[in-house]
Coordinates of C-alpha atoms in Angstrom, one line a residue:
M160 CA 102.1 90.6 85.0
Q161 CA 98.8 91.6 86.5
T162 CA 98.2 93.8 89.5
K163 CA 94.9 94.5 91.2
P164 CA 93.7 97.9 92.5
Q165 CA 93.4 98.3 96.2
T166 CA 90.1 97.4 97.7
G167 CA 88.3 97.7 101.0
A168 CA 87.5 101.4 101.1
A169 CA 85.0 103.6 99.4
G170 CA 87.8 105.4 97.7
S171 CA 88.9 102.2 95.9
Q172 CA 85.5 101.8 94.1
N173 CA 85.2 102.4 90.4
T174 CA 83.8 105.9 89.9
V175 CA 84.0 108.5 87.2
F176 CA 87.0 110.0 89.1
V177 CA 89.2 107.0 88.4
R178 CA 88.9 107.4 84.6
T179 CA 92.1 108.2 82.8
F180 CA 91.7 112.0 82.2
P181 CA 90.7 112.9 85.8
V182 CA 93.6 110.9 87.3
L183 CA 96.1 112.5 84.9
L184 CA 94.8 115.9 86.1
L185 CA 95.3 114.7 89.7
G186 CA 98.9 113.7 88.7
I187 CA 99.6 117.1 87.3
A188 CA 98.4 118.6 90.6
G189 CA 100.6 116.2 92.5
G190 CA 103.7 117.5 90.7
F191 CA 102.5 121.1 91.1
F192 CA 102.3 120.7 94.9
D193 CA 106.0 119.9 95.2
A194 CA 107.2 122.5 92.7
Y195 CA 105.1 125.1 94.6
T196 CA 106.4 124.3 98.0
Y197 CA 110.0 124.1 96.7
V198 CA 109.8 127.5 94.9
A199 CA 107.6 129.5 97.3
R200 CA 107.5 127.7 100.6
G201 CA 111.0 127.1 101.8
G202 CA 112.6 124.8 99.3
V203 CA 110.9 121.6 100.6
F204 CA 108.9 118.8 99.0
C205 CA 105.5 118.3 100.8
N206 CA 104.0 115.2 99.2
A207 CA 106.1 112.4 100.8
Q208 CA 107.0 112.5 104.4
T209 CA 110.2 110.4 104.3
G210 CA 112.4 113.5 104.0
N211 CA 110.8 115.1 107.1
L212 CA 111.4 112.0 109.1
I213 CA 115.0 111.9 108.0
L214 CA 115.4 115.6 108.9
L215 CA 113.9 114.9 112.3
A216 CA 116.3 112.1 113.0
I217 CA 119.3 114.1 111.8
G218 CA 118.2 117.1 113.9
L219 CA 117.9 115.0 117.0
A220 CA 121.1 113.2 116.4
S221 CA 123.0 116.4 115.8
G222 CA 121.8 117.9 119.1
K223 CA 119.3 120.5 117.7
G224 CA 116.8 119.3 120.2
L225 CA 113.3 120.9 120.2
S226 CA 114.0 122.8 116.9
A227 CA 114.1 119.4 115.1
L228 CA 110.7 118.5 116.4
R229 CA 109.2 121.0 113.9
Y230 CA 109.5 118.4 111.2
L231 CA 106.8 116.4 113.1
V232 CA 104.2 119.0 112.2
P233 CA 103.8 118.1 108.5
V234 CA 104.1 114.4 109.4
A235 CA 101.3 114.8 111.9
F236 CA 99.1 116.7 109.4
F237 CA 99.7 113.9 106.9
I238 CA 98.7 111.2 109.4
L239 CA 95.7 113.2 110.6
A240 CA 94.5 113.8 107.0
T241 CA 94.8 110.1 106.2
L242 CA 92.8 109.2 109.3
V243 CA 90.1 111.7 108.4
S244 CA 90.1 110.3 104.9
E245 CA 89.7 106.7 106.1
G246 CA 86.9 107.8 108.4
A247 CA 85.1 109.7 105.6
S248 CA 85.5 106.6 103.3
R249 CA 83.8 104.3 105.8
L250 CA 81.1 106.9 106.5
A251 CA 80.3 107.2 102.8
K252 CA 80.1 103.5 102.5
R253 CA 77.7 103.1 105.5
Q254 CA 75.4 105.9 104.3
A255 CA 75.3 104.3 100.8
E256 CA 74.5 100.9 102.3
R257 CA 71.6 102.4 104.3
R258 CA 70.2 104.0 101.2
G259 CA 70.6 100.9 99.2
D260 CA 72.9 102.5 96.7
E261 CA 76.4 101.1 97.4
S262 CA 77.7 102.3 94.1
A263 CA 77.3 105.9 95.3
A264 CA 79.8 105.5 98.2
G265 CA 83.0 105.8 96.1
F266 CA 81.6 108.8 94.2
R267 CA 80.6 110.7 97.4
F268 CA 84.0 110.0 98.9
H269 CA 85.9 111.2 95.9
F270 CA 83.7 114.2 95.5
T271 CA 84.1 115.2 99.2
V272 CA 87.9 114.8 99.1
L273 CA 88.0 117.1 96.1
L274 CA 85.9 119.7 97.9
V275 CA 88.2 119.5 101.0
E276 CA 91.3 119.9 98.8
I277 CA 89.8 122.9 97.1
A278 CA 89.1 124.6 100.5
V279 CA 92.5 123.8 101.9
L280 CA 94.5 124.8 98.8
T281 CA 92.5 128.0 98.4
A282 CA 93.4 129.0 102.0
V283 CA 97.0 128.3 101.3
G284 CA 96.9 130.7 98.4
F285 CA 96.1 133.6 100.7
I286 CA 99.0 132.9 103.1
P287 CA 101.8 135.3 102.3
T288 CA 105.2 133.8 101.4
D289 CA 106.9 135.7 104.2
F290 CA 104.7 133.8 106.7
P291 CA 106.5 130.8 108.3
S292 CA 106.4 128.0 105.8
L293 CA 105.6 125.3 108.3
L294 CA 101.8 125.9 108.3
P295 CA 101.2 126.2 104.5
N296 CA 103.4 123.2 103.8
A297 CA 101.6 121.2 106.5
M298 CA 98.3 122.2 104.8
I299 CA 99.5 121.1 101.4
S300 CA 100.8 117.8 103.0
S301 CA 97.2 117.3 104.3
A302 CA 95.8 117.8 100.8
A303 CA 98.4 115.4 99.4
A304 CA 97.5 112.8 102.0
L305 CA 93.8 113.1 101.2
Q306 CA 94.5 112.7 97.5
Y307 CA 96.9 109.8 98.0
H308 CA 94.4 107.9 100.1
A309 CA 91.4 108.6 98.0
F310 CA 92.7 108.2 94.4
R311 CA 94.7 105.0 94.1
D312 CA 94.0 103.7 90.7
M313 CA 93.4 104.7 87.1
N314 CA 90.9 102.4 85.3
G315 CA 92.1 99.5 87.5
V316 CA 95.8 100.3 87.3
P317 CA 97.1 101.0 90.9
L318 CA 99.2 104.1 91.3
S319 CA 99.9 107.1 93.5
T320 CA 98.8 110.6 92.3
V321 CA 101.2 112.6 94.6
F322 CA 104.6 110.9 94.2
C323 CA 106.3 108.5 91.8
T324 CA 108.5 106.1 93.7
N325 CA 106.0 103.2 93.7
N326 CA 104.8 104.1 90.2
L327 CA 108.4 103.7 89.0
R328 CA 108.6 100.3 90.7
L329 CA 105.4 99.1 89.2
L330 CA 106.4 100.5 85.8
S331 CA 109.7 98.5 86.0
G332 CA 107.9 95.3 86.9
H333 CA 105.5 95.6 83.9
L334 CA 108.3 96.4 81.5
Y335 CA 110.2 93.3 82.7
A336 CA 107.0 91.1 82.2
A337 CA 106.4 92.7 78.8
F338 CA 109.8 91.8 77.4
A339 CA 110.6 88.7 79.4
D340 CA 107.2 87.1 79.0
K341 CA 106.1 88.8 75.8
D342 CA 103.1 90.0 77.7
R343 CA 101.2 92.7 75.7
A344 CA 98.9 93.5 78.6
S345 CA 101.9 94.4 80.8
L346 CA 103.3 96.5 78.0
K347 CA 100.0 98.4 77.7
T348 CA 100.0 98.9 81.5
A349 CA 103.6 100.1 81.4
G350 CA 102.5 102.7 78.9
K351 CA 99.9 104.0 81.3
Y352 CA 102.5 104.5 84.0
V353 CA 104.8 106.3 81.5
L354 CA 101.9 108.6 80.6
F355 CA 101.1 109.3 84.2
I356 CA 104.7 110.0 85.2
A357 CA 105.0 112.4 82.2
C358 CA 101.9 114.2 83.4
F359 CA 103.4 114.4 87.0
L360 CA 106.6 115.9 85.6
A361 CA 104.5 118.3 83.5
G362 CA 102.8 119.4 86.7
V363 CA 106.2 120.1 88.2
A364 CA 107.2 122.2 85.3
I365 CA 103.9 124.1 85.3
G366 CA 104.1 124.6 89.0
Y367 CA 107.7 126.0 88.7
F368 CA 106.9 128.5 86.1
L369 CA 103.5 129.7 87.6
T370 CA 105.0 130.0 91.1
A371 CA 108.0 131.9 89.8
K372 CA 105.6 134.4 88.3
A373 CA 102.6 134.4 90.7
G374 CA 104.2 133.5 94.0
Q375 CA 101.8 132.5 96.7
Y376 CA 98.8 132.8 94.4
A377 CA 100.0 130.1 91.9
I378 CA 98.5 127.4 94.1
L379 CA 95.0 128.8 93.4
S380 CA 95.2 127.4 89.9
V381 CA 94.9 123.9 91.4
P382 CA 91.6 124.4 93.3
A383 CA 90.3 126.2 90.1
I384 CA 91.0 123.0 88.1
F385 CA 89.6 120.8 90.9
S386 CA 86.4 122.8 90.9
L387 CA 85.9 122.2 87.2
L388 CA 86.8 118.5 87.8
A389 CA 84.2 118.3 90.6
A390 CA 81.5 119.9 88.3
W391 CA 82.4 117.5 85.5
G392 CA 82.1 114.6 88.0
L393 CA 78.6 115.6 89.0
I394 CA 77.5 115.8 85.4
A395 CA 79.1 112.5 84.5
R396 CA 77.6 110.8 87.6
R397 CA 74.1 112.0 86.7
A398 CA 74.6 110.8 83.1
Q399 CA 75.8 107.5 84.4
K400 CA 72.8 107.1 86.7
K401 CA 70.4 108.1 83.9
A402 CA 71.9 105.6 81.6
G403 CA 71.5 102.9 84.2
T404 CA 67.9 103.9 84.9
D405 CA 67.1 103.9 81.1
S406 CA 68.7 100.5 80.8
E407 CA 66.6 99.1 83.7
T408 CA 63.4 100.5 82.2
K409 CA 64.1 98.9 78.8
E410 CA 64.7 95.6 80.4
K411 CA 61.4 95.7 82.2
E412 CA 59.6 96.6 78.9
I413 CA 61.0 93.5 77.1
P414 CA 58.1 90.9 77.1

């Protein structure tokens, strides 16, 4: 059973940020987001918006009226962040095409998303826990939307870095193919999904314990990790470009 990574946007291009280790870190962060908002920000899960839509519909159906409309705020932030992410993806691609370096589009897009997430999550860390949870949760929903849109595969294996429903579906399909068709490639891919889901759950556990101890400031650990990841990405990108330049030079020197 073979699946192909999503294509069509700069974010789907193969960059240093879709290697296994960076994506696993993003998965840990995805689990951390939900644990943080559940423990410190009103007992809600911020990554997926299905729950907010359900609460909106139940609120309207039960006659709560305008008070139910508050659930539209995180949904709106999620949609807005996704629109911004798509626009940034296309802009990065156009700029790279103009400069004649299309391979840079994906890297610039991924790097920019990390910087925006760092800024948003750092701001959340300084919002007191007694402040209405709607704003910080909406901000984390925005960060989750950016991450979900930008980072959609791990070395060619499509997945979500902020929730696991589709990852479980894909895992199940690969497990079936592995045993029904004796497909070793599907078994290997299933193992990657198991590893990622385990990291997501580890992020939930880490988020729970850190938030229980540090409260609002626990979220600051994520932008700290993302800052290190961004710095590593720059170093890896430069090494990648240098290796490509050295390879081209050697090819030209061959008589």
